[in-house]
mmCIF file of C-alpha atoms and ligand atoms in Angstrom:
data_model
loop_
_atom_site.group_PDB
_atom_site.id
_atom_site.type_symbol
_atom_site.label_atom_id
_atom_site.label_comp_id
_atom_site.label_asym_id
_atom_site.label_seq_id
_atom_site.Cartn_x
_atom_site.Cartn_y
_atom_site.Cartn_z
ATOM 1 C CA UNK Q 1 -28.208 20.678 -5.600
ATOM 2 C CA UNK Q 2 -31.596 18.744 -4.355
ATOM 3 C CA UNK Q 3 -31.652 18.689 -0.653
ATOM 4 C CA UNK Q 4 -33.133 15.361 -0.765
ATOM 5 C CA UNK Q 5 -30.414 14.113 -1.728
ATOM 6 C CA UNK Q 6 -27.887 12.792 0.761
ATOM 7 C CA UNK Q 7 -24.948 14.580 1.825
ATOM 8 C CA UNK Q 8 -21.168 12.905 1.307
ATOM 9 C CA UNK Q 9 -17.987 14.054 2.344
ATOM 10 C CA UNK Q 10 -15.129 13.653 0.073
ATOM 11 C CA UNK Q 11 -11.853 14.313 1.595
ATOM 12 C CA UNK Q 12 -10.332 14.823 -1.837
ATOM 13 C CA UNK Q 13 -10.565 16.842 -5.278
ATOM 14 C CA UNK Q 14 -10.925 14.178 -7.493
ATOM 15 C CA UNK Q 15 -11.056 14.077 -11.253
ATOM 16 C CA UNK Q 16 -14.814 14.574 -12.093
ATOM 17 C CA UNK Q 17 -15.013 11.532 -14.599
ATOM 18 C CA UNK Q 18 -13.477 9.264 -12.064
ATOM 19 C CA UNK Q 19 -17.104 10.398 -9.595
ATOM 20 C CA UNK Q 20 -19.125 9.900 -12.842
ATOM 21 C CA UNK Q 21 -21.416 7.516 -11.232
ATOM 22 C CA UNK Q 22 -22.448 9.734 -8.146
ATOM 23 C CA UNK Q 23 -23.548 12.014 -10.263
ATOM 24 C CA UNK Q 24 -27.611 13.180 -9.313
ATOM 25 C CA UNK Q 25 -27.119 10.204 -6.530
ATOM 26 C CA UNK Q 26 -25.712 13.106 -3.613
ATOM 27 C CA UNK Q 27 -24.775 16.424 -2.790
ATOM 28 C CA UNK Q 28 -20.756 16.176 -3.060
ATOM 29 C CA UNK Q 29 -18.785 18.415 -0.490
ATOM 30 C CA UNK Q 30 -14.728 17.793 -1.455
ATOM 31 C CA UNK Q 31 -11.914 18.566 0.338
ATOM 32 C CA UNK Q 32 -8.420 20.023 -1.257
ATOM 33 C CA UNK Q 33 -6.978 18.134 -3.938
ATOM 34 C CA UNK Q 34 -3.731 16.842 -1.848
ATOM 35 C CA UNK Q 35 -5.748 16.772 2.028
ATOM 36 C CA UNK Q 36 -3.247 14.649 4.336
ATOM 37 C CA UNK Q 37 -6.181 15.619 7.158
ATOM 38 C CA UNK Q 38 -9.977 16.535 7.410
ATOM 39 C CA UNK Q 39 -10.041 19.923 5.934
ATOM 40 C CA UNK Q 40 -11.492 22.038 8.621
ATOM 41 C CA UNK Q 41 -14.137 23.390 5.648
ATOM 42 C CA UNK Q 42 -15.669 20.320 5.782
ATOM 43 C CA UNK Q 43 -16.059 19.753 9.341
ATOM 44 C CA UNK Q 44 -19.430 21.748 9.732
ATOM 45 C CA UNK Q 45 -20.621 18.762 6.992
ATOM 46 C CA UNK Q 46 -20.498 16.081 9.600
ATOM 47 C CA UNK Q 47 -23.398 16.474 11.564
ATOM 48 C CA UNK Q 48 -25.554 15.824 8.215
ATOM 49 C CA UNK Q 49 -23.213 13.354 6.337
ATOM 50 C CA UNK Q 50 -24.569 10.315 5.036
ATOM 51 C CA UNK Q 51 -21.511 9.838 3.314
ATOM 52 C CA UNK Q 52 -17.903 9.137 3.439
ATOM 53 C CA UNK Q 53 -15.512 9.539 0.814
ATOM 54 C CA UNK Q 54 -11.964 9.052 1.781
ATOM 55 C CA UNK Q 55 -8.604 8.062 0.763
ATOM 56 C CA UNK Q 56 -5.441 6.132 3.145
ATOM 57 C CA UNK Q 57 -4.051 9.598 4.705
ATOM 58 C CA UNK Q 58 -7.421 10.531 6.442
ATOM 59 C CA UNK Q 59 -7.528 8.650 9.815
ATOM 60 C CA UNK Q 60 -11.417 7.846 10.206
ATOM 61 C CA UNK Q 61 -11.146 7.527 13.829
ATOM 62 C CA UNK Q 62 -13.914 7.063 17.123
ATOM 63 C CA UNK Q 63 -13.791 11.136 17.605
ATOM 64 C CA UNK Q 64 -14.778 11.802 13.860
ATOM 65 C CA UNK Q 65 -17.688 9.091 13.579
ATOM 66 C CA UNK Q 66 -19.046 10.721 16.528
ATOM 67 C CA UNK Q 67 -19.297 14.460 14.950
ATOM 68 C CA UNK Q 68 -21.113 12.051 12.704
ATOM 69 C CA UNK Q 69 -24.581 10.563 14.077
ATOM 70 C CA UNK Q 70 -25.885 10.078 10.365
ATOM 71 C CA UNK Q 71 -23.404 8.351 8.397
ATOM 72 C CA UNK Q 72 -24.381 5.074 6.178
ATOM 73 C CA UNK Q 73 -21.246 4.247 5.054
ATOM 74 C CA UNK Q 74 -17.648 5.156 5.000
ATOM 75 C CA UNK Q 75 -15.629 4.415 1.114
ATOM 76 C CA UNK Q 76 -12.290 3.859 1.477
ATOM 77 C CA UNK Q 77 -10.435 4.412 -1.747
ATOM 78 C CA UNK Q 78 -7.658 1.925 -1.058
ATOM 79 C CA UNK Q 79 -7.509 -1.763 -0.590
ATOM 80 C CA UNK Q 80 -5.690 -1.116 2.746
ATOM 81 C CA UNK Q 81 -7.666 0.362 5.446
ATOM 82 C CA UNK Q 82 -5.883 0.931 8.597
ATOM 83 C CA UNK Q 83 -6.548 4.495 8.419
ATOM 84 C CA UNK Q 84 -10.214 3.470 9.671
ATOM 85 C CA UNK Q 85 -11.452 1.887 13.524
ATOM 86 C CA UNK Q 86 -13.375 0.029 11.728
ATOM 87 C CA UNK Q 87 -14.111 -1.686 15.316
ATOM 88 C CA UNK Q 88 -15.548 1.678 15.789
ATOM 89 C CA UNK Q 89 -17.609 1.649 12.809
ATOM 90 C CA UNK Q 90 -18.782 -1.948 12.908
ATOM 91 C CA UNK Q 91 -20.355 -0.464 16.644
ATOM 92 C CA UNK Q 92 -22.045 1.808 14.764
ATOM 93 C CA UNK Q 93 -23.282 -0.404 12.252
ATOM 94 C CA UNK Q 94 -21.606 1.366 9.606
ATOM 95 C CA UNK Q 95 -20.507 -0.660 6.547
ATOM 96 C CA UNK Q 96 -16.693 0.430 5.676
ATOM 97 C CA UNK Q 97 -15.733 -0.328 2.277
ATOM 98 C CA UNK Q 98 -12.369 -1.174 0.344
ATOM 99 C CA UNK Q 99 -11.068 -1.332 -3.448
ATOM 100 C CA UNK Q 100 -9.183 -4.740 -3.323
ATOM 101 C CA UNK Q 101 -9.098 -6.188 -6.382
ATOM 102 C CA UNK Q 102 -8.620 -3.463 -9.264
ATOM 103 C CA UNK Q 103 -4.799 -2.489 -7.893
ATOM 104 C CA UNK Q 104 -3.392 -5.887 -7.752
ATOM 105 C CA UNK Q 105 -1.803 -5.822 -11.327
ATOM 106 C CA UNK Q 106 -0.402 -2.615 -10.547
ATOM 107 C CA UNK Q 107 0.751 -2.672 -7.364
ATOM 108 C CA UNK Q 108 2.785 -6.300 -8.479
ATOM 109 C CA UNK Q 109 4.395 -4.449 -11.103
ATOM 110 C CA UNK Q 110 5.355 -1.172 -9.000
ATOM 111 C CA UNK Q 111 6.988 -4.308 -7.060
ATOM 112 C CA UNK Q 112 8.650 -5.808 -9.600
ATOM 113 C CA UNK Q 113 9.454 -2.435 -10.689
ATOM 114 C CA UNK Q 114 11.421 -1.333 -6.993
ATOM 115 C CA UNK Q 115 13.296 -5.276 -6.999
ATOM 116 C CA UNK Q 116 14.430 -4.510 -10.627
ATOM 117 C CA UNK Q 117 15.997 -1.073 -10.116
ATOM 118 C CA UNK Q 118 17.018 -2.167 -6.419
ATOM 119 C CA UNK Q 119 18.690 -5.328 -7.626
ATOM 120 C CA UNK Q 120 20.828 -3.435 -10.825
ATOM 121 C CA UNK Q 121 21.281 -0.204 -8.524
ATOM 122 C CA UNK Q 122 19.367 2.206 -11.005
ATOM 123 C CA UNK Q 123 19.015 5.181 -9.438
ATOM 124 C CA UNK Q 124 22.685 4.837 -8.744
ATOM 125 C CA UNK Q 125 23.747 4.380 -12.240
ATOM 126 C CA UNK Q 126 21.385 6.913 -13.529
ATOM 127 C CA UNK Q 127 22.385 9.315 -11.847
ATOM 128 C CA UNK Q 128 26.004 8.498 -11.832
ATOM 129 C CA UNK Q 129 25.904 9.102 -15.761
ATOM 130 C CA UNK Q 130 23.748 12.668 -15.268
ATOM 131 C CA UNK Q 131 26.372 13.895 -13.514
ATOM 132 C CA UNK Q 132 29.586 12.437 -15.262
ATOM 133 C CA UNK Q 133 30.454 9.910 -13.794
ATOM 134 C CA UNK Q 134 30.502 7.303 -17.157
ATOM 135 C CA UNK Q 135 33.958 7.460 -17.865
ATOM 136 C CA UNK Q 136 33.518 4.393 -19.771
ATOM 137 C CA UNK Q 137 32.316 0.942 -20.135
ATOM 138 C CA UNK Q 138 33.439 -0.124 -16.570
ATOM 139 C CA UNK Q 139 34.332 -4.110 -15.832
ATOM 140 C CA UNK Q 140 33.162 -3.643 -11.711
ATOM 141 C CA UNK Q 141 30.995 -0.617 -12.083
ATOM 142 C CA UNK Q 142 27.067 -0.637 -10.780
ATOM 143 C CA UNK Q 143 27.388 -4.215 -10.352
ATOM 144 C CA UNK Q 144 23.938 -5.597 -9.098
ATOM 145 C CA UNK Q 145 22.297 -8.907 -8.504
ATOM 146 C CA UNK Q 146 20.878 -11.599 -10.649
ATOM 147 C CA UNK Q 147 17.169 -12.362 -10.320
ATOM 148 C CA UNK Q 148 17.745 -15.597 -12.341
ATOM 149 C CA UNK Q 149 18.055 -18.458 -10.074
ATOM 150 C CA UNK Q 150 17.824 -16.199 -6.669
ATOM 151 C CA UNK Q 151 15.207 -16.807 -3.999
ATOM 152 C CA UNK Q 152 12.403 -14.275 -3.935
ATOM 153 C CA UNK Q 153 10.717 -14.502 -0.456
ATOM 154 C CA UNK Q 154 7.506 -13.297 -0.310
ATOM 155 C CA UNK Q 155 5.098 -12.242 3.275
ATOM 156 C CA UNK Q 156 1.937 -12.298 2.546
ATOM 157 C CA UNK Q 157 0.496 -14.414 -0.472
ATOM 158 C CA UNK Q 158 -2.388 -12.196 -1.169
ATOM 159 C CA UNK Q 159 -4.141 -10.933 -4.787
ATOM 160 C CA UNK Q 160 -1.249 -8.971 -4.387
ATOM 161 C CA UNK Q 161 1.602 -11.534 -3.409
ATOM 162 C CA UNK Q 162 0.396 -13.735 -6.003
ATOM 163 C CA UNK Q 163 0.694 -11.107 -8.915
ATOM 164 C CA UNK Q 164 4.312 -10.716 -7.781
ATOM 165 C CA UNK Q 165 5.142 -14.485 -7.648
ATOM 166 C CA UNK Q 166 3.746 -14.743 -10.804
ATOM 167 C CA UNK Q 167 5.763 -12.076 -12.890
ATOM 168 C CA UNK Q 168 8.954 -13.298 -10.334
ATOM 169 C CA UNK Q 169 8.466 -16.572 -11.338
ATOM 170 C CA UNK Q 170 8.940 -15.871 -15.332
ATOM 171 C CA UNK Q 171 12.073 -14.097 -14.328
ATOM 172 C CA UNK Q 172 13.689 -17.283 -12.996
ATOM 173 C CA UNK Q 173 13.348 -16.941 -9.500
ATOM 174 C CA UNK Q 174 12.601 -19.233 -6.621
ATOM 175 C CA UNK Q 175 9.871 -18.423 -4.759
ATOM 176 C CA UNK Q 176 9.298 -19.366 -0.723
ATOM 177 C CA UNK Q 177 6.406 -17.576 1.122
ATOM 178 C CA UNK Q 178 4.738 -17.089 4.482
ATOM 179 C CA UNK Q 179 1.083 -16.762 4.686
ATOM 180 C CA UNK Q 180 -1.350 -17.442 7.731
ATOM 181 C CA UNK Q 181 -3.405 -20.287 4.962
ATOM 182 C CA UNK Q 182 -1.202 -22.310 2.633
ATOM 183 C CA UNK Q 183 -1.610 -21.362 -1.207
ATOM 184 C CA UNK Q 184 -1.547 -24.838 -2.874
ATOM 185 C CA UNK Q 185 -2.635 -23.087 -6.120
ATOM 186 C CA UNK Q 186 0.275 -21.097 -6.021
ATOM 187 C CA UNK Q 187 2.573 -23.732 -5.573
ATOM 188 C CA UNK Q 188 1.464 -25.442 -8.144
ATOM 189 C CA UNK Q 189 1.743 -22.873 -10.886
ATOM 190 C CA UNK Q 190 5.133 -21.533 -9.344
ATOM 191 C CA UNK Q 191 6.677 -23.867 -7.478
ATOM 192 C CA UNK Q 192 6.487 -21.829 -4.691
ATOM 193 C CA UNK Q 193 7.248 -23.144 -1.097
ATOM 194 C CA UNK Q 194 5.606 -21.941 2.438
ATOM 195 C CA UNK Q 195 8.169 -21.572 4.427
ATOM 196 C CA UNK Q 196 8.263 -20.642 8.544
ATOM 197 C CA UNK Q 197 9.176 -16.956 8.506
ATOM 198 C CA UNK Q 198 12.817 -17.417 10.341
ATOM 199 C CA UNK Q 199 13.368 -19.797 7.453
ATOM 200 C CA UNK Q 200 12.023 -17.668 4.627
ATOM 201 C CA UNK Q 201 14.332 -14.696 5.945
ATOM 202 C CA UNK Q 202 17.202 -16.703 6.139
ATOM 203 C CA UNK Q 203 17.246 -17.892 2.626
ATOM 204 C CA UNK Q 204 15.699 -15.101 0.957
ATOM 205 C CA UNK Q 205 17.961 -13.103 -2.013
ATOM 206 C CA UNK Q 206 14.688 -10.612 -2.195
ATOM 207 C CA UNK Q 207 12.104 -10.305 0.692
ATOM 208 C CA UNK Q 208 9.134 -8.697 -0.925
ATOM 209 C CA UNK Q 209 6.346 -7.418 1.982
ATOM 210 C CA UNK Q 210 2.562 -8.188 0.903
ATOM 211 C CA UNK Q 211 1.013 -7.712 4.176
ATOM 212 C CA UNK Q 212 -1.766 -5.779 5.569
ATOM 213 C CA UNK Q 213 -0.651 -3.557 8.687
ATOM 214 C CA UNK Q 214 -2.244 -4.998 11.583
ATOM 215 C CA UNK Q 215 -1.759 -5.392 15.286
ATOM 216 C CA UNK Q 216 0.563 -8.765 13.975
ATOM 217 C CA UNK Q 217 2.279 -7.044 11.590
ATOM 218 C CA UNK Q 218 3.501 -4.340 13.132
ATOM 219 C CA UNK Q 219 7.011 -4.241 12.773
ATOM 220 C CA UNK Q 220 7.167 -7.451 11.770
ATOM 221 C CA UNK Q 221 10.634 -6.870 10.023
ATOM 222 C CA UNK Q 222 12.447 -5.834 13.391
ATOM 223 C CA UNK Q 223 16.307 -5.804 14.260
ATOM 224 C CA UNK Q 224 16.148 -9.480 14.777
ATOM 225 C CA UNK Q 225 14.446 -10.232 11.673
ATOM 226 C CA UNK Q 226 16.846 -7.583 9.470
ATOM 227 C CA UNK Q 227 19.598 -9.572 10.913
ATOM 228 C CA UNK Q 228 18.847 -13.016 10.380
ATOM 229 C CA UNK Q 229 18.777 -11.964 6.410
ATOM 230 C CA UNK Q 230 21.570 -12.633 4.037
ATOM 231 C CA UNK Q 231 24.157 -9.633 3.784
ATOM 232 C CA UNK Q 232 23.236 -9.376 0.012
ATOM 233 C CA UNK Q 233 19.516 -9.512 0.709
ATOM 234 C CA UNK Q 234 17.364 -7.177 -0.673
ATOM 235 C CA UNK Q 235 14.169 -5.914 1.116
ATOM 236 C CA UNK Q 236 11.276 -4.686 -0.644
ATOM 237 C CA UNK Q 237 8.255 -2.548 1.036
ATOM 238 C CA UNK Q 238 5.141 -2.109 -1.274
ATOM 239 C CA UNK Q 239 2.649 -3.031 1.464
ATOM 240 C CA UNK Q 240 2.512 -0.571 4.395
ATOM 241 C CA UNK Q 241 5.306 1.473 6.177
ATOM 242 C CA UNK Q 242 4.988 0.248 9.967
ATOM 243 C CA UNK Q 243 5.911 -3.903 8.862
ATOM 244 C CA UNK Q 244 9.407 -2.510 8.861
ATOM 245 C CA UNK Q 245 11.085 -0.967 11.899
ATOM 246 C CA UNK Q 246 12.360 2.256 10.279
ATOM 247 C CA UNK Q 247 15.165 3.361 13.057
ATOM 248 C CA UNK Q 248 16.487 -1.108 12.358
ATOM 249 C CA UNK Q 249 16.096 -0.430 8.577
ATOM 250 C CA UNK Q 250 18.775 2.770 9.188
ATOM 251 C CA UNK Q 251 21.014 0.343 11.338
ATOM 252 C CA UNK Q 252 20.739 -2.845 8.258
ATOM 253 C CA UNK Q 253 21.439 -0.707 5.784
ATOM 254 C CA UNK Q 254 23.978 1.768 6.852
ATOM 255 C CA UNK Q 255 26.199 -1.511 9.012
ATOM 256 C CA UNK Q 256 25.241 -3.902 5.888
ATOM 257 C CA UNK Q 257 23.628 -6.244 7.814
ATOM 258 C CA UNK Q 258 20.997 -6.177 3.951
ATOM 259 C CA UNK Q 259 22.418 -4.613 0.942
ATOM 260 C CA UNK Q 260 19.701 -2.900 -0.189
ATOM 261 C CA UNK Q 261 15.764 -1.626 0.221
ATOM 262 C CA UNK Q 262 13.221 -0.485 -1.978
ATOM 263 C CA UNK Q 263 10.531 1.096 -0.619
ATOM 264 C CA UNK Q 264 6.995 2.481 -1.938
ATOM 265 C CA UNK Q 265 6.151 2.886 1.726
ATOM 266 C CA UNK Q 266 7.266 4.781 4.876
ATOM 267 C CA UNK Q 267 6.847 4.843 8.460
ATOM 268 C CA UNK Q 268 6.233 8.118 8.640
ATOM 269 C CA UNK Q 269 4.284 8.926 5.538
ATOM 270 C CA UNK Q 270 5.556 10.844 3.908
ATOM 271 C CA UNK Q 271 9.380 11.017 5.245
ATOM 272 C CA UNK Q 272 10.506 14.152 6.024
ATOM 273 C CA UNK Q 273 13.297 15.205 3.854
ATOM 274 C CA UNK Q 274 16.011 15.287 6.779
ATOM 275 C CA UNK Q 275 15.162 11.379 7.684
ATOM 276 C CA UNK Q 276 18.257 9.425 7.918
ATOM 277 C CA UNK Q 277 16.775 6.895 5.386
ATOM 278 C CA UNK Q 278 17.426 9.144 2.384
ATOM 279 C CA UNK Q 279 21.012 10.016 2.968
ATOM 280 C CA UNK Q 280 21.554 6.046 2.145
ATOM 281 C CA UNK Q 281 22.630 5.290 -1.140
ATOM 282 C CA UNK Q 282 21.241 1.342 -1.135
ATOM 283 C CA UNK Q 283 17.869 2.754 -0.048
ATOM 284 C CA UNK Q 284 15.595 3.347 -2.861
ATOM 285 C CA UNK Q 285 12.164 5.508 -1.596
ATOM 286 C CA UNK Q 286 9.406 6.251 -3.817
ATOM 287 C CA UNK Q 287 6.381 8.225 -2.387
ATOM 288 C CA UNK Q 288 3.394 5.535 -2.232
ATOM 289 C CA UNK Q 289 2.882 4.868 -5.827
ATOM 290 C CA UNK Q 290 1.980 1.128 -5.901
ATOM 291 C CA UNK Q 291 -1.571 1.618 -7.799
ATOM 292 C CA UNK Q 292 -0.224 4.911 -8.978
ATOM 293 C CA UNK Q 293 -1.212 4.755 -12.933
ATOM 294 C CA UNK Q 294 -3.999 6.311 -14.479
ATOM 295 C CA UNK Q 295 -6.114 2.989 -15.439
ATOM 296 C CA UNK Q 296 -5.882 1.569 -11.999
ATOM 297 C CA UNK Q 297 -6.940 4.863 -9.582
ATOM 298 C CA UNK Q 298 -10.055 5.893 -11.884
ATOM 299 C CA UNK Q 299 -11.172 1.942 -11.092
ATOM 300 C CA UNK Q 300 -10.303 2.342 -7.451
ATOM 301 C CA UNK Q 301 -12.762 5.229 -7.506
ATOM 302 C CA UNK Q 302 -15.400 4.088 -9.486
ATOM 303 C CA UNK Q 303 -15.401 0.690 -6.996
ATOM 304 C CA UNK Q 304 -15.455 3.742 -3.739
ATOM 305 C CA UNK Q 305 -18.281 5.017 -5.722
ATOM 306 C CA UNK Q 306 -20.009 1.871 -5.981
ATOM 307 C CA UNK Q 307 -19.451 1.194 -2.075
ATOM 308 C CA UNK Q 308 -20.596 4.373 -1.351
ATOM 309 C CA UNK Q 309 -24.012 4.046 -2.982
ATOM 310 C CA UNK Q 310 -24.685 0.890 -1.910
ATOM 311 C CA UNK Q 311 -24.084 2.263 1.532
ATOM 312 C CA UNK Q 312 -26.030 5.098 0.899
ATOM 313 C CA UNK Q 313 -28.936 2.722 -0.271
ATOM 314 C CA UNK Q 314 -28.859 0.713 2.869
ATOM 315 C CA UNK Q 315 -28.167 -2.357 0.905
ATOM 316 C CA UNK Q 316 -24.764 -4.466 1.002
ATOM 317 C CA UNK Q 317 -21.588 -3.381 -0.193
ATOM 318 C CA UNK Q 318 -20.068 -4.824 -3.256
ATOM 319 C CA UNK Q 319 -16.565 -4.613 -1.349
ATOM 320 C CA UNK Q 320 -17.319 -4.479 2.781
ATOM 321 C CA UNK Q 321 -14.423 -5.042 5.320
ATOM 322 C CA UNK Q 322 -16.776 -5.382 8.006
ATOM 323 C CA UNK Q 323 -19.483 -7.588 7.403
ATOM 324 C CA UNK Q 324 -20.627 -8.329 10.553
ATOM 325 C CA UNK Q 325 -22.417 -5.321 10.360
ATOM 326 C CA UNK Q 326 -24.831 -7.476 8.363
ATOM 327 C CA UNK Q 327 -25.632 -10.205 10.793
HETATM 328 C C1 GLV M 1 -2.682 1.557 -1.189
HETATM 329 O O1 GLV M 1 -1.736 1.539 -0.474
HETATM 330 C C2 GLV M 1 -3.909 0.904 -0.898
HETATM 331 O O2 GLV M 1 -4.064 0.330 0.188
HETATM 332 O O3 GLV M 1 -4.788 0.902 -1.772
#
């Protein structure tokens, strides 16, 4: 490989095609396939990285950027990016980038997707009939909630809350939200309301979580929040872990102060396999698979790529979190 070219750091193995376009732009140095940290391989690459590659589960943190005096830009393959100090970055005058955009479509439907199977207790009645349990067409068996005239309550009307209201709103439901800026086009097309959160939790059927993780944020769905929600409410995580108190989640769900959860997304990720969380039947966890289809992560990497480069270049971005590092 050319030694002109600049060095980048890829925390992951990723599918060649999806890297096409770095291609004769850098030397690549990846990490393992399924990394959940720095490899330690790669940590003699910092000193000379111009580039960084990473994905959600790497923490980009003060300590690392400072192994790294030469880095243009750091490429966040996620629209979320709390795995990054980007304070700490923005110091540095490093551009951070994001992939917003490309996962909305399937992150709303991984949504729709959890409220579906949480609402008409799927995994329950799948694997009731696996393992016998169909005895026959039952009156009162795996009886589950209507979407149909119920109140979906969305935090967060994002690219991402928006998808979601939209596909909710062809199954019949009512939609109330909470957002910092009113969404007048959404209400509009949906007939969606902005509601005060302590309302919004109080009449919601389904509480769906759009929400960056933030300083705000965190925890927002505390003990005092789980219990101002209907009994029969439904709570539905596809934005990050942390919004939701896990140890109050336990306590809602196991005293049925909720019905039922659905969640894409932990707090810790993953969940170890003893966590109370999975011994309860009306919790439904999936491991972090909201933009989890083959269309959708090749375009989250080609838009990394296309941060990355740009970064590399020294010019702007297409998709920058931190743009004050261009004033
Ligand atoms: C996934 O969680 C992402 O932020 O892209």
């Amino acid at each position: 490989m050319p030694e002109h070219l600049p060095l980048v750091i890829i925390t992951h193995t990723l599918p060649e095609e999806w890297l096409a376009k770095l291609k004769g732009q850098c030397r690549l140095v990846s990490g393992p396939p399924d990394a959940d940290h720095l490899a330690p391989e790669l940590e003699k690459y910092l000193p000379e990285a111009k580039g960084f590659f990473t994905l959600l589960t790497i923490p980009v943190s003060e300590e690392l950027l400072r192994k790294a005096p030469k880095l243009k830009v750091v490429s966040n393959m996620a629209v979320g990016y709390d795995n990054v100090d980007v304070g700490a970055c923005t110091q540095r005058c490093i551009p951070v980038g994001n992939t917003p955009g490309v996962l909305t479509e399937g992150t709303a439907d991984l949504t729709i997707a959890l409220l579906l199977a949480a609402a008409r207790k799927l995994p329950q009645a799948g694997q009731d009939a696996r393992q016998g349990r169909w005895k026959t067409w039952s009156p009162t068996g795996w009886l589950g909630t209507d979407l149909n005239g119920a109140t979906l309550g969305i935090i967060g009307m994002g690219k991402i809350g928006a998808a979601v209201a939209r596909r909710a709103h062809v199954f019949g439901l009512r939609l109330v939200y909470t957002d910092t800026n009113p969404k007048p086009e959404i209400e509009k097309a949906f007939g969606a309301t902005k509601l005060p959160l302590e309302t919004l939790l109080r009449e919601s059927d389904f509480v769906s979580l759009h929400v960056p993780l933030t300083p705000e944020t965190h925890h927002l769905i505390d003990a005092e929040a789980l219990q101002s929600m209907k009994k029969t409410a439904i709570l539905i995580n596809a934005a990050r872990g942390p919004v939701v108190e896990s140890q109050a989640l336990f306590h809602a769900l196991s005293e049925g102060w909720i019905a039922a959860a659905a969640l894409d997304v932990t707090d810790p990720e993953p969940l170890p396999i003893d966590h109370p969380l999975y011994a309860l039947e009306n919790c439904l966890i999936v491991p972090h698979i909201g933009s989890a289809t083959r269309y959708t992560r090749q375009r989250m990497a080609e838009l990394a790529c296309d941060n990355l480069l740009a970064g590399l270049r020294g010019e702007r971005l297409p998709n920058c979190v931190n743009t004050e590092v261009y004033q």
